[in-house]
mmCIF file of C-alpha atoms (C1' of nucleotides) in Angstrom:
data_model
loop_
_atom_site.group_PDB
_atom_site.id
_atom_site.type_symbol
_atom_site.label_atom_id
_atom_site.label_comp_id
_atom_site.label_asym_id
_atom_site.label_seq_id
_atom_site.Cartn_x
_atom_site.Cartn_y
_atom_site.Cartn_z
ATOM 1 C CA UNK A 1 26.105 85.163 -101.660
ATOM 2 C CA UNK A 2 25.068 84.522 -97.785
ATOM 3 C CA UNK A 3 24.663 87.926 -96.592
ATOM 4 C CA UNK A 4 21.607 88.262 -97.798
ATOM 5 C CA UNK A 5 20.369 85.269 -96.217
ATOM 6 C CA UNK A 6 22.313 86.994 -92.563
ATOM 7 C CA UNK A 7 20.162 89.931 -93.065
ATOM 8 C CA UNK A 8 16.510 87.935 -93.314
ATOM 9 C CA UNK A 9 17.239 85.081 -90.914
ATOM 10 C CA UNK A 10 18.367 88.443 -88.618
ATOM 11 C CA UNK A 11 14.810 90.199 -89.525
ATOM 12 C CA UNK A 12 12.865 87.620 -89.382
ATOM 13 C CA UNK A 13 13.956 87.470 -85.928
ATOM 14 C CA UNK A 14 12.750 91.327 -85.359
ATOM 15 C CA UNK A 15 12.666 93.986 -87.599
ATOM 16 C CA UNK A 16 15.435 96.816 -88.193
ATOM 17 C CA UNK A 17 17.043 99.489 -89.841
ATOM 18 C CA UNK A 18 20.691 99.012 -91.140
ATOM 19 C CA UNK A 19 22.220 100.179 -88.626
ATOM 20 C CA UNK A 20 20.997 98.146 -86.097
ATOM 21 C CA UNK A 21 21.364 95.499 -88.499
ATOM 22 C CA UNK A 22 25.166 95.897 -88.119
ATOM 23 C CA UNK A 23 25.152 96.004 -84.654
ATOM 24 C CA UNK A 24 23.646 92.682 -84.840
ATOM 25 C CA UNK A 25 26.535 91.816 -86.740
ATOM 26 C CA UNK A 26 28.448 93.060 -84.491
ATOM 27 C CA UNK A 27 27.046 91.221 -81.465
ATOM 28 C CA UNK A 28 25.535 87.805 -81.915
ATOM 29 C CA UNK A 29 25.084 87.634 -85.692
ATOM 30 C CA UNK A 30 29.061 88.486 -85.553
ATOM 31 C CA UNK A 31 30.455 85.486 -83.468
ATOM 32 C CA UNK A 32 29.734 83.676 -86.845
ATOM 33 C CA UNK A 33 28.897 85.529 -90.176
ATOM 34 C CA UNK A 34 30.612 89.824 -90.317
ATOM 35 C CA UNK A 35 29.596 92.348 -92.246
ATOM 36 C CA UNK A 36 30.307 95.255 -92.065
ATOM 37 C CA UNK A 37 27.860 98.804 -92.787
ATOM 38 C CA UNK A 38 28.172 99.762 -95.589
ATOM 39 C CA UNK A 39 28.209 96.566 -96.623
ATOM 40 C CA UNK A 40 25.106 96.367 -94.725
ATOM 41 C CA UNK A 41 23.143 99.681 -96.727
ATOM 42 C CA UNK A 42 24.436 98.421 -100.351
ATOM 43 C CA UNK A 43 22.793 94.701 -99.354
ATOM 44 C CA UNK A 44 19.661 95.812 -97.833
ATOM 45 C CA UNK A 45 18.938 98.267 -101.372
ATOM 46 C CA UNK A 46 19.937 95.040 -103.639
ATOM 47 C CA UNK A 47 16.981 93.323 -101.361
ATOM 48 C CA UNK A 48 14.918 95.849 -101.659
ATOM 49 C CA UNK A 49 15.281 95.514 -105.885
ATOM 50 C CA UNK A 50 14.517 91.834 -105.075
ATOM 51 C CA UNK A 51 11.541 92.199 -102.983
ATOM 52 C CA UNK A 52 12.072 89.917 -100.985
ATOM 53 C CA UNK A 53 12.433 92.364 -97.761
ATOM 54 C CA UNK A 54 10.296 95.716 -97.824
ATOM 55 C CA UNK A 55 11.255 99.426 -96.116
ATOM 56 C CA UNK A 56 8.999 101.773 -93.929
ATOM 57 C CA UNK A 57 10.851 105.029 -93.969
ATOM 58 C CA UNK A 58 10.501 106.419 -90.418
ATOM 59 C CA UNK A 59 11.274 110.122 -89.392
ATOM 60 C CA UNK A 60 12.159 110.781 -86.227
ATOM 61 C CA UNK A 61 12.396 113.646 -83.376
ATOM 62 C CA UNK A 62 16.071 114.411 -82.030
ATOM 63 C CA UNK A 63 17.598 111.750 -84.978
ATOM 64 C CA UNK A 64 18.342 111.762 -88.666
ATOM 65 C CA UNK A 65 15.451 109.884 -89.766
ATOM 66 C CA UNK A 66 15.565 106.306 -90.147
ATOM 67 C CA UNK A 67 14.333 102.525 -92.303
ATOM 68 C CA UNK A 68 12.774 100.075 -91.385
ATOM 69 C CA UNK A 69 13.131 96.387 -93.396
ATOM 70 C CA UNK A 70 11.217 93.611 -92.913
ATOM 71 C CA UNK A 71 11.444 90.691 -94.938
ATOM 72 C CA UNK A 72 8.337 90.612 -97.498
ATOM 73 C CA UNK A 73 6.907 87.350 -98.909
ATOM 74 C CA UNK A 74 9.568 87.146 -101.749
ATOM 75 C CA UNK A 75 12.208 87.082 -98.682
ATOM 76 C CA UNK A 76 10.775 84.598 -96.854
ATOM 77 C CA UNK A 77 9.900 81.534 -100.053
ATOM 78 C CA UNK A 78 14.187 83.431 -100.830
ATOM 79 C CA UNK A 79 15.066 82.172 -96.957
ATOM 80 C CA UNK A 80 13.336 78.612 -97.378
ATOM 81 C CA UNK A 81 15.040 77.673 -100.707
ATOM 82 C CA UNK A 82 18.125 78.219 -99.111
ATOM 83 C CA UNK A 83 17.509 76.272 -96.583
ATOM 84 C CA UNK A 84 16.705 73.307 -98.591
ATOM 85 C CA UNK A 85 19.954 73.654 -100.732
ATOM 86 C CA UNK A 86 22.477 72.274 -99.755
ATOM 87 C CA UNK A 87 25.446 74.211 -99.549
ATOM 88 C CA UNK A 88 30.073 73.173 -99.689
ATOM 89 C CA UNK A 89 31.300 72.773 -95.753
ATOM 90 C CA UNK A 90 33.557 76.066 -95.248
ATOM 91 C CA UNK A 91 36.639 75.858 -96.257
ATOM 92 C CA UNK A 92 39.766 76.511 -93.330
ATOM 93 C CA UNK A 93 40.708 79.731 -93.222
ATOM 94 C CA UNK A 94 43.697 79.794 -91.122
ATOM 95 C CA UNK A 95 46.868 82.531 -91.765
ATOM 96 C CA UNK A 96 48.540 81.888 -88.744
ATOM 97 C CA UNK A 97 48.873 78.800 -90.348
ATOM 98 C CA UNK A 98 50.283 79.510 -93.202
ATOM 99 C CA UNK A 99 52.834 82.099 -90.465
ATOM 100 C CA UNK A 100 53.556 78.673 -89.072
ATOM 101 C CA UNK A 101 54.375 76.962 -91.768
ATOM 102 C CA UNK A 102 56.932 79.776 -92.851
ATOM 103 C CA UNK A 103 58.288 80.889 -89.882
ATOM 104 C CA UNK A 104 61.343 79.125 -90.800
ATOM 105 C CA UNK A 105 62.062 81.841 -93.497
ATOM 106 C CA UNK A 106 61.308 84.498 -90.644
ATOM 107 C CA UNK A 107 61.819 85.978 -87.504
ATOM 108 C CA UNK A 108 60.181 82.764 -85.616
ATOM 109 C CA UNK A 109 60.088 84.267 -82.309
ATOM 110 C CA UNK A 110 57.851 87.073 -83.795
ATOM 111 C CA UNK A 111 55.402 84.411 -85.052
ATOM 112 C CA UNK A 112 55.318 82.814 -81.611
ATOM 113 C CA UNK A 113 54.603 85.954 -80.102
ATOM 114 C CA UNK A 114 51.525 86.295 -81.704
ATOM 115 C CA UNK A 115 50.363 83.261 -81.422
ATOM 116 C CA UNK A 116 50.561 83.905 -77.957
ATOM 117 C CA UNK A 117 48.392 87.455 -78.477
ATOM 118 C CA UNK A 118 45.929 85.186 -80.552
ATOM 119 C CA UNK A 119 45.919 82.512 -78.092
ATOM 120 C CA UNK A 120 44.291 85.532 -75.209
ATOM 121 C CA UNK A 121 41.877 86.926 -77.811
ATOM 122 C CA UNK A 122 40.627 83.581 -77.899
ATOM 123 C CA UNK A 123 40.547 82.628 -74.063
ATOM 124 C CA UNK A 124 38.713 86.102 -74.022
ATOM 125 C CA UNK A 125 35.901 85.177 -76.413
ATOM 126 C CA UNK A 126 35.886 81.960 -74.622
ATOM 127 C CA UNK A 127 34.654 83.198 -71.935
ATOM 128 C CA UNK A 128 32.523 85.474 -73.015
ATOM 129 C CA UNK A 129 30.395 82.999 -74.728
ATOM 130 C CA UNK A 130 30.691 81.370 -71.664
ATOM 131 C CA UNK A 131 29.032 84.101 -69.837
ATOM 132 C CA UNK A 132 26.076 84.193 -72.348
ATOM 133 C CA UNK A 133 25.971 80.245 -71.819
ATOM 134 C CA UNK A 134 25.195 80.377 -68.151
ATOM 135 C CA UNK A 135 23.087 83.994 -68.523
ATOM 136 C CA UNK A 136 20.960 82.680 -71.290
ATOM 137 C CA UNK A 137 20.908 78.685 -71.159
ATOM 138 C CA UNK A 138 20.833 77.131 -68.210
ATOM 139 C CA UNK A 139 18.848 74.382 -68.153
ATOM 140 C CA UNK A 140 20.397 73.113 -72.328
ATOM 141 C CA UNK A 141 18.190 69.714 -71.408
ATOM 142 C CA UNK A 142 14.635 71.807 -71.597
ATOM 143 C CA UNK A 143 15.405 74.271 -74.598
ATOM 144 C CA UNK A 144 12.779 73.279 -78.374
ATOM 145 C CA UNK A 145 12.634 74.701 -81.119
ATOM 146 C CA UNK A 146 14.338 77.969 -82.256
ATOM 147 C CA UNK A 147 16.161 78.279 -78.904
ATOM 148 C CA UNK A 148 17.635 75.170 -79.108
ATOM 149 C CA UNK A 149 19.325 76.398 -82.755
ATOM 150 C CA UNK A 150 19.968 79.920 -81.106
ATOM 151 C CA UNK A 151 21.569 77.483 -78.080
ATOM 152 C CA UNK A 152 23.351 75.354 -80.562
ATOM 153 C CA UNK A 153 25.207 77.762 -82.038
ATOM 154 C CA UNK A 154 26.375 78.716 -79.829
ATOM 155 C CA UNK A 155 27.894 75.607 -78.526
ATOM 156 C CA UNK A 156 29.454 75.832 -82.351
ATOM 157 C CA UNK A 157 31.506 79.021 -80.848
ATOM 158 C CA UNK A 158 32.390 78.084 -77.917
ATOM 159 C CA UNK A 159 33.860 74.654 -79.851
ATOM 160 C CA UNK A 160 35.204 76.632 -82.615
ATOM 161 C CA UNK A 161 37.091 79.622 -79.547
ATOM 162 C CA UNK A 162 38.231 76.538 -77.511
ATOM 163 C CA UNK A 163 39.850 74.205 -80.740
ATOM 164 C CA UNK A 164 41.747 77.660 -81.677
ATOM 165 C CA UNK A 165 42.591 78.369 -77.737
ATOM 166 C CA UNK A 166 43.876 74.477 -77.816
ATOM 167 C CA UNK A 167 45.456 74.441 -80.801
ATOM 168 C CA UNK A 168 47.932 77.231 -79.842
ATOM 169 C CA UNK A 169 48.646 76.227 -76.744
ATOM 170 C CA UNK A 170 50.091 72.754 -78.437
ATOM 171 C CA UNK A 171 51.971 75.201 -80.558
ATOM 172 C CA UNK A 172 53.185 78.272 -77.620
ATOM 173 C CA UNK A 173 54.364 74.742 -75.488
ATOM 174 C CA UNK A 174 56.076 72.956 -78.435
ATOM 175 C CA UNK A 175 57.573 75.697 -80.280
ATOM 176 C CA UNK A 176 58.818 76.409 -76.296
ATOM 177 C CA UNK A 177 60.471 73.175 -76.305
ATOM 178 C CA UNK A 178 62.444 73.533 -79.531
ATOM 179 C CA UNK A 179 63.295 76.826 -78.662
ATOM 180 C CA UNK A 180 65.948 75.223 -76.229
ATOM 181 C CA UNK B 1 45.717 89.911 -98.650
ATOM 182 C CA UNK B 2 47.302 86.653 -97.468
ATOM 183 C CA UNK B 3 46.712 84.978 -101.435
ATOM 184 C CA UNK B 4 50.826 86.723 -101.891
ATOM 185 C CA UNK B 5 51.826 85.200 -98.731
ATOM 186 C CA UNK B 6 50.547 81.964 -99.261
ATOM 187 C CA UNK B 7 52.142 81.536 -102.911
ATOM 188 C CA UNK B 8 55.177 82.813 -101.182
ATOM 189 C CA UNK B 9 55.763 79.598 -97.915
ATOM 190 C CA UNK B 10 54.415 77.391 -100.295
ATOM 191 C CA UNK B 11 57.579 78.455 -103.222
ATOM 192 C CA UNK B 12 60.121 79.226 -100.537
ATOM 193 C CA UNK B 13 59.420 75.878 -100.015
ATOM 194 C CA UNK B 14 59.803 74.418 -103.712
ATOM 195 C CA UNK B 15 60.264 76.603 -106.669
ATOM 196 C CA UNK B 16 57.554 75.699 -108.999
ATOM 197 C CA UNK B 17 54.855 76.967 -111.958
ATOM 198 C CA UNK B 18 51.339 78.097 -111.606
ATOM 199 C CA UNK B 19 50.130 75.004 -112.421
ATOM 200 C CA UNK B 20 51.920 73.333 -110.128
ATOM 201 C CA UNK B 21 50.897 75.738 -107.501
ATOM 202 C CA UNK B 22 46.566 75.032 -107.708
ATOM 203 C CA UNK B 23 47.598 71.583 -107.734
ATOM 204 C CA UNK B 24 49.340 72.638 -104.168
ATOM 205 C CA UNK B 25 46.281 74.731 -103.240
ATOM 206 C CA UNK B 26 44.437 71.282 -103.916
ATOM 207 C CA UNK B 27 46.237 69.700 -101.052
ATOM 208 C CA UNK B 28 48.362 70.295 -98.440
ATOM 209 C CA UNK B 29 47.802 74.261 -98.623
ATOM 210 C CA UNK B 30 45.188 74.501 -99.294
ATOM 211 C CA UNK B 31 43.957 72.358 -96.017
ATOM 212 C CA UNK B 32 44.179 75.926 -94.608
ATOM 213 C CA UNK B 33 44.032 78.106 -97.731
ATOM 214 C CA UNK B 34 42.471 78.150 -100.858
ATOM 215 C CA UNK B 35 42.955 79.335 -103.587
ATOM 216 C CA UNK B 36 41.945 78.691 -108.442
ATOM 217 C CA UNK B 37 44.643 78.463 -110.286
ATOM 218 C CA UNK B 38 42.858 81.933 -111.887
ATOM 219 C CA UNK B 39 43.387 83.627 -108.475
ATOM 220 C CA UNK B 40 47.161 81.949 -109.014
ATOM 221 C CA UNK B 41 48.625 82.846 -112.305
ATOM 222 C CA UNK B 42 46.665 86.456 -112.140
ATOM 223 C CA UNK B 43 48.994 86.825 -108.891
ATOM 224 C CA UNK B 44 52.337 85.086 -109.858
ATOM 225 C CA UNK B 45 52.105 88.009 -112.426
ATOM 226 C CA UNK B 46 51.725 91.086 -109.712
ATOM 227 C CA UNK B 47 53.799 89.765 -107.552
ATOM 228 C CA UNK B 48 56.562 89.413 -110.421
ATOM 229 C CA UNK B 49 55.324 93.113 -111.329
ATOM 230 C CA UNK B 50 56.471 93.873 -107.523
ATOM 231 C CA UNK B 51 59.741 92.407 -107.782
ATOM 232 C CA UNK B 52 59.025 89.888 -105.154
ATOM 233 C CA UNK B 53 59.295 86.109 -107.432
ATOM 234 C CA UNK B 54 61.562 85.730 -110.187
ATOM 235 C CA UNK B 55 60.353 83.633 -113.606
ATOM 236 C CA UNK B 56 62.045 81.418 -116.172
ATOM 237 C CA UNK B 57 60.383 80.392 -119.516
ATOM 238 C CA UNK B 58 60.973 75.852 -119.635
ATOM 239 C CA UNK B 59 60.743 74.814 -123.636
ATOM 240 C CA UNK B 60 59.264 71.236 -122.868
ATOM 241 C CA UNK B 61 58.357 69.230 -124.684
ATOM 242 C CA UNK B 62 55.241 66.684 -125.086
ATOM 243 C CA UNK B 63 53.911 68.987 -123.499
ATOM 244 C CA UNK B 64 53.313 73.222 -123.262
ATOM 245 C CA UNK B 65 55.942 75.070 -122.252
ATOM 246 C CA UNK B 66 55.821 76.581 -118.782
ATOM 247 C CA UNK B 67 57.011 78.566 -116.385
ATOM 248 C CA UNK B 68 59.011 78.794 -113.461
ATOM 249 C CA UNK B 69 58.579 81.061 -110.420
ATOM 250 C CA UNK B 70 61.647 81.057 -107.962
ATOM 251 C CA UNK B 71 61.025 83.529 -104.347
ATOM 252 C CA UNK B 72 63.131 87.049 -105.447
ATOM 253 C CA UNK B 73 64.667 88.838 -102.214
ATOM 254 C CA UNK B 74 62.103 90.861 -102.346
ATOM 255 C CA UNK B 75 59.739 88.458 -102.262
ATOM 256 C CA UNK B 76 62.100 86.922 -98.916
ATOM 257 C CA UNK B 77 62.198 90.494 -97.044
ATOM 258 C CA UNK B 78 58.264 90.662 -97.584
ATOM 259 C CA UNK B 79 57.641 87.304 -95.809
ATOM 260 C CA UNK B 80 59.289 88.270 -93.080
ATOM 261 C CA UNK B 81 58.479 91.727 -93.293
ATOM 262 C CA UNK B 82 55.343 89.914 -93.161
ATOM 263 C CA UNK B 83 55.869 87.206 -90.807
ATOM 264 C CA UNK B 84 56.357 89.817 -88.404
ATOM 265 C CA UNK B 85 54.028 92.616 -88.823
ATOM 266 C CA UNK B 86 50.549 90.653 -86.370
ATOM 267 C CA UNK B 87 47.467 90.216 -87.422
ATOM 268 C CA UNK B 88 43.112 89.649 -86.804
ATOM 269 C CA UNK B 89 42.883 86.721 -84.602
ATOM 270 C CA UNK B 90 40.404 84.512 -87.900
ATOM 271 C CA UNK B 91 37.134 85.505 -87.996
ATOM 272 C CA UNK B 92 34.748 82.664 -87.963
ATOM 273 C CA UNK B 93 32.198 81.979 -90.857
ATOM 274 C CA UNK B 94 29.878 79.356 -89.978
ATOM 275 C CA UNK B 95 27.249 79.061 -92.882
ATOM 276 C CA UNK B 96 25.948 75.942 -91.440
ATOM 277 C CA UNK B 97 25.522 78.265 -87.490
ATOM 278 C CA UNK B 98 23.221 80.643 -89.916
ATOM 279 C CA UNK B 99 21.257 77.993 -91.098
ATOM 280 C CA UNK B 100 20.175 76.689 -88.039
ATOM 281 C CA UNK B 101 19.199 79.670 -86.566
ATOM 282 C CA UNK B 102 17.304 80.309 -89.342
ATOM 283 C CA UNK B 103 16.192 77.012 -89.344
ATOM 284 C CA UNK B 104 12.971 77.632 -87.968
ATOM 285 C CA UNK B 105 11.726 79.452 -90.352
ATOM 286 C CA UNK B 106 11.319 76.215 -92.779
ATOM 287 C CA UNK B 107 12.576 72.918 -93.292
ATOM 288 C CA UNK B 108 14.111 71.920 -89.702
ATOM 289 C CA UNK B 109 14.770 68.478 -91.602
ATOM 290 C CA UNK B 110 16.582 69.317 -94.402
ATOM 291 C CA UNK B 111 18.844 71.917 -92.921
ATOM 292 C CA UNK B 112 19.642 68.313 -90.048
ATOM 293 C CA UNK B 113 20.122 66.496 -92.728
ATOM 294 C CA UNK B 114 22.863 68.589 -93.808
ATOM 295 C CA UNK B 115 24.587 69.247 -91.554
ATOM 296 C CA UNK B 116 25.020 65.241 -91.072
ATOM 297 C CA UNK B 117 26.235 65.204 -94.256
ATOM 298 C CA UNK B 118 28.806 68.332 -93.051
ATOM 299 C CA UNK B 119 29.278 65.251 -90.524
ATOM 300 C CA UNK B 120 30.600 62.689 -92.923
ATOM 301 C CA UNK B 121 32.168 64.689 -94.726
ATOM 302 C CA UNK B 122 34.985 66.615 -91.248
ATOM 303 C CA UNK B 123 34.641 63.247 -89.789
ATOM 304 C CA UNK B 124 36.355 61.879 -93.795
ATOM 305 C CA UNK B 125 39.126 64.859 -93.927
ATOM 306 C CA UNK B 126 39.666 63.667 -90.328
ATOM 307 C CA UNK B 127 40.349 60.693 -91.129
ATOM 308 C CA UNK B 128 43.122 61.960 -94.352
ATOM 309 C CA UNK B 129 44.779 63.535 -91.559
ATOM 310 C CA UNK B 130 45.032 61.623 -89.574
ATOM 311 C CA UNK B 131 46.849 59.327 -92.250
ATOM 312 C CA UNK B 132 49.418 62.131 -92.663
ATOM 313 C CA UNK B 133 49.582 61.981 -88.940
ATOM 314 C CA UNK B 134 51.151 58.592 -88.613
ATOM 315 C CA UNK B 135 52.472 58.390 -92.063
ATOM 316 C CA UNK B 136 54.903 61.840 -92.195
ATOM 317 C CA UNK B 137 54.884 62.154 -88.362
ATOM 318 C CA UNK B 138 55.010 59.078 -86.107
ATOM 319 C CA UNK B 139 57.509 60.411 -83.801
ATOM 320 C CA UNK B 140 56.037 63.947 -83.141
ATOM 321 C CA UNK B 141 58.845 65.126 -79.658
ATOM 322 C CA UNK B 142 61.947 64.402 -82.004
ATOM 323 C CA UNK B 143 60.623 67.029 -84.368
ATOM 324 C CA UNK B 144 62.358 70.519 -84.569
ATOM 325 C CA UNK B 145 62.293 73.760 -87.132
ATOM 326 C CA UNK B 146 60.357 73.401 -90.165
ATOM 327 C CA UNK B 147 59.267 69.883 -89.637
ATOM 328 C CA UNK B 148 57.944 70.929 -86.674
ATOM 329 C CA UNK B 149 55.974 73.718 -88.328
ATOM 330 C CA UNK B 150 54.312 71.698 -90.189
ATOM 331 C CA UNK B 151 53.401 69.381 -88.089
ATOM 332 C CA UNK B 152 51.886 71.774 -85.565
ATOM 333 C CA UNK B 153 49.953 73.459 -88.570
ATOM 334 C CA UNK B 154 48.191 69.586 -89.525
ATOM 335 C CA UNK B 155 47.568 69.844 -85.728
ATOM 336 C CA UNK B 156 45.704 72.535 -86.778
ATOM 337 C CA UNK B 157 43.731 70.891 -89.333
ATOM 338 C CA UNK B 158 43.169 67.461 -86.944
ATOM 339 C CA UNK B 159 42.482 70.269 -84.407
ATOM 340 C CA UNK B 160 39.607 71.713 -86.910
ATOM 341 C CA UNK B 161 37.892 69.237 -88.076
ATOM 342 C CA UNK B 162 38.054 67.350 -84.487
ATOM 343 C CA UNK B 163 36.232 70.093 -83.533
ATOM 344 C CA UNK B 164 33.442 70.960 -86.366
ATOM 345 C CA UNK B 165 32.410 67.283 -86.160
ATOM 346 C CA UNK B 166 32.122 66.534 -82.665
ATOM 347 C CA UNK B 167 29.946 70.010 -83.068
ATOM 348 C CA UNK B 168 27.483 68.359 -85.875
ATOM 349 C CA UNK B 169 27.393 65.398 -83.440
ATOM 350 C CA UNK B 170 26.434 67.156 -81.071
ATOM 351 C CA UNK B 171 23.461 69.355 -83.069
ATOM 352 C CA UNK B 172 21.697 66.015 -85.035
ATOM 353 C CA UNK B 173 21.703 64.637 -81.251
ATOM 354 C CA UNK B 174 19.999 67.416 -80.040
ATOM 355 C CA UNK B 175 17.566 68.509 -82.579
ATOM 356 C CA UNK B 176 16.543 64.094 -82.797
ATOM 357 C CA UNK B 177 15.539 64.392 -79.422
ATOM 358 C CA UNK B 178 13.764 67.810 -80.086
ATOM 359 C CA UNK B 179 11.488 66.115 -83.100
ATOM 360 C CA UNK B 180 10.421 63.389 -80.630
ATOM 361 C "C1'" DA C 1 33.530 126.534 -75.768
ATOM 362 C "C1'" DG C 2 34.439 122.054 -77.689
ATOM 363 C "C1'" DA C 3 35.882 117.131 -78.117
ATOM 364 C "C1'" DT C 4 33.909 112.605 -78.043
ATOM 365 C "C1'" DG C 5 30.424 109.234 -78.602
ATOM 366 C "C1'" DC C 6 25.192 107.668 -80.568
ATOM 367 C "C1'" DA C 7 22.701 107.126 -84.067
ATOM 368 C "C1'" DG C 8 21.125 107.316 -88.452
ATOM 369 C "C1'" DT C 9 22.594 106.610 -94.055
ATOM 370 C "C1'" DG C 10 25.533 106.831 -98.179
ATOM 371 C "C1'" DC C 11 28.990 107.165 -102.542
ATOM 372 C "C1'" DA C 12 33.729 105.640 -104.633
ATOM 373 C "C1'" DA C 13 37.288 103.770 -105.020
ATOM 374 C "C1'" DC C 14 39.574 99.639 -104.020
ATOM 375 C "C1'" DT C 15 41.167 94.888 -103.222
ATOM 376 C "C1'" DA C 16 39.937 89.633 -103.033
ATOM 377 C "C1'" DG C 17 37.391 85.934 -105.105
ATOM 378 C "C1'" DT C 18 34.502 83.159 -108.791
ATOM 379 C "C1'" DT C 19 32.735 81.479 -113.235
ATOM 380 C "C1'" DG C 20 32.319 80.588 -117.733
ATOM 381 C "C1'" DC C 21 35.387 80.827 -121.363
ATOM 382 C "C1'" DA C 22 39.930 79.820 -124.521
ATOM 383 C "C1'" DT C 23 43.611 77.425 -126.206
ATOM 384 C "C1'" DA C 24 47.194 74.635 -127.118
ATOM 385 C "C1'" DT C 25 50.080 69.855 -127.024
ATOM 386 C "C1'" DG C 26 50.391 64.777 -126.384
ATOM 387 C "C1'" DG C 27 48.065 60.485 -124.835
ATOM 388 C "C1'" DG C 28 45.121 57.194 -124.156
ATOM 389 C "C1'" DG C 29 39.723 54.891 -124.827
ATOM 390 C "C1'" DG C 30 36.135 53.598 -127.798
ATOM 391 C "C1'" DC D 1 38.602 59.852 -136.026
ATOM 392 C "C1'" DC D 2 37.040 61.990 -131.785
ATOM 393 C "C1'" DC D 3 36.046 62.743 -127.489
ATOM 394 C "C1'" DC D 4 38.411 62.718 -122.330
ATOM 395 C "C1'" DC D 5 41.689 63.954 -119.947
ATOM 396 C "C1'" DA D 6 46.295 66.034 -117.915
ATOM 397 C "C1'" DT D 7 49.316 69.760 -119.111
ATOM 398 C "C1'" DA D 8 49.796 74.511 -119.267
ATOM 399 C "C1'" DT D 9 48.376 79.689 -119.694
ATOM 400 C "C1'" DG D 10 45.238 82.984 -119.462
ATOM 401 C "C1'" DC D 11 41.077 87.174 -120.270
ATOM 402 C "C1'" DA D 12 36.549 89.260 -118.894
ATOM 403 C "C1'" DA D 13 32.834 89.972 -116.663
ATOM 404 C "C1'" DC D 14 30.765 89.187 -112.646
ATOM 405 C "C1'" DT D 15 29.824 88.638 -107.061
ATOM 406 C "C1'" DA D 16 31.769 89.486 -102.766
ATOM 407 C "C1'" DG D 17 34.155 92.232 -99.182
ATOM 408 C "C1'" DT D 18 36.952 96.527 -97.451
ATOM 409 C "C1'" DT D 19 38.309 101.695 -96.821
ATOM 410 C "C1'" DG D 20 37.886 106.172 -96.628
ATOM 411 C "C1'" DC D 21 35.939 109.672 -96.048
ATOM 412 C "C1'" DA D 22 31.292 112.636 -96.260
ATOM 413 C "C1'" DC D 23 26.692 114.525 -94.374
ATOM 414 C "C1'" DT D 24 23.763 114.922 -89.997
ATOM 415 C "C1'" DG D 25 21.729 115.977 -84.960
ATOM 416 C "C1'" DC D 26 21.593 115.954 -80.089
ATOM 417 C "C1'" DA D 27 23.555 113.874 -75.271
ATOM 418 C "C1'" DT D 28 26.922 114.101 -72.869
ATOM 419 C "C1'" DC D 29 31.946 114.719 -70.728
ATOM 420 C "C1'" DT D 30 36.226 118.257 -70.092
#
DNA sequence: AGATGCAGTGCAACTAGTTGCATATGGGGG
DNA sequence: CCCCCATATGCAACTAGTTGCACTGCATCT
């Protein structure tokens, strides 16, 4: 599984609490790997047992105490091991494709309406990514190392959303034409 | 979950055995929804209990007996219900993005090598899809109904693979430049 | 005063999906 | 003759991920 590795990458960039990790998985990391806070807490516990991360309890004033996690030597070893170990290319999972394929057994217009709605959501995400791109990486040609890698991951998100958006538009166009 | 619905769509297009379904999930349906045979057998059993599909045992000569599944009225109802019920847009899950983001903590060249390998696999899949497109849908402008939907799903696969391929090329180019 | 929201951690029960194994029939190749 | 392959179905045990709930404490909005 990769959640451990997602956590290792994120904690390596900056140490933090389970709560903070959950926030990150709603934002940057979450653009290409999602996880709920329950899953994160459970996994952090397991990672402590494995010796991959160390935990420090921090007493706070005015808010609940927290546990700050850091990547230990075992975690670094595992990170490096995972990075060199090849994996399978991602299997595409398009629920909308499934619905489209089944559309003629039900309400074709309802499926079309859902595709229109998804189209708009992809357009919105794409806008968000484009803003990040302009704001955080105004001059991509000068990037190097970790910063370059971050930029390239964002480029992947942009390409994925753009492809989904274009596909939705193609489907909407073709289905509207077919309805006439 | 959507496996039930994937099976309903597939069985609606043509009735068949669990084994046959598993074959289909290795091919056409599998391009956008994968499932192992164990999962399929278990789900089929549950669907019989739910009254969504009916099963007929067929004695065979020369090979093991089989169970042919068909979509029943309950299954058709469920299919229609599912088609009108909106769902979330797919969360993008890019393990390669994760590795890229973590690359600077380990062996950058190993990550690059994996991206090159994935690039080739996406190119291969894309070729397969392009062959299907030319062979099965030589004149897309004339398509209608179910055939049109099948074509559009294939178009989604093509766009997804093309986007992944282009992204891999962008990453490879940028990382090679950075290495110099 | 009460509601809402953010920060913070966690259990219990469930659904989804994977991996390894077991079993049976019959055909083809070494 | 034995092993592998294709057809065909399935259990058991595991890992992964979701959903719903419970608790604390402070700040801010109504």
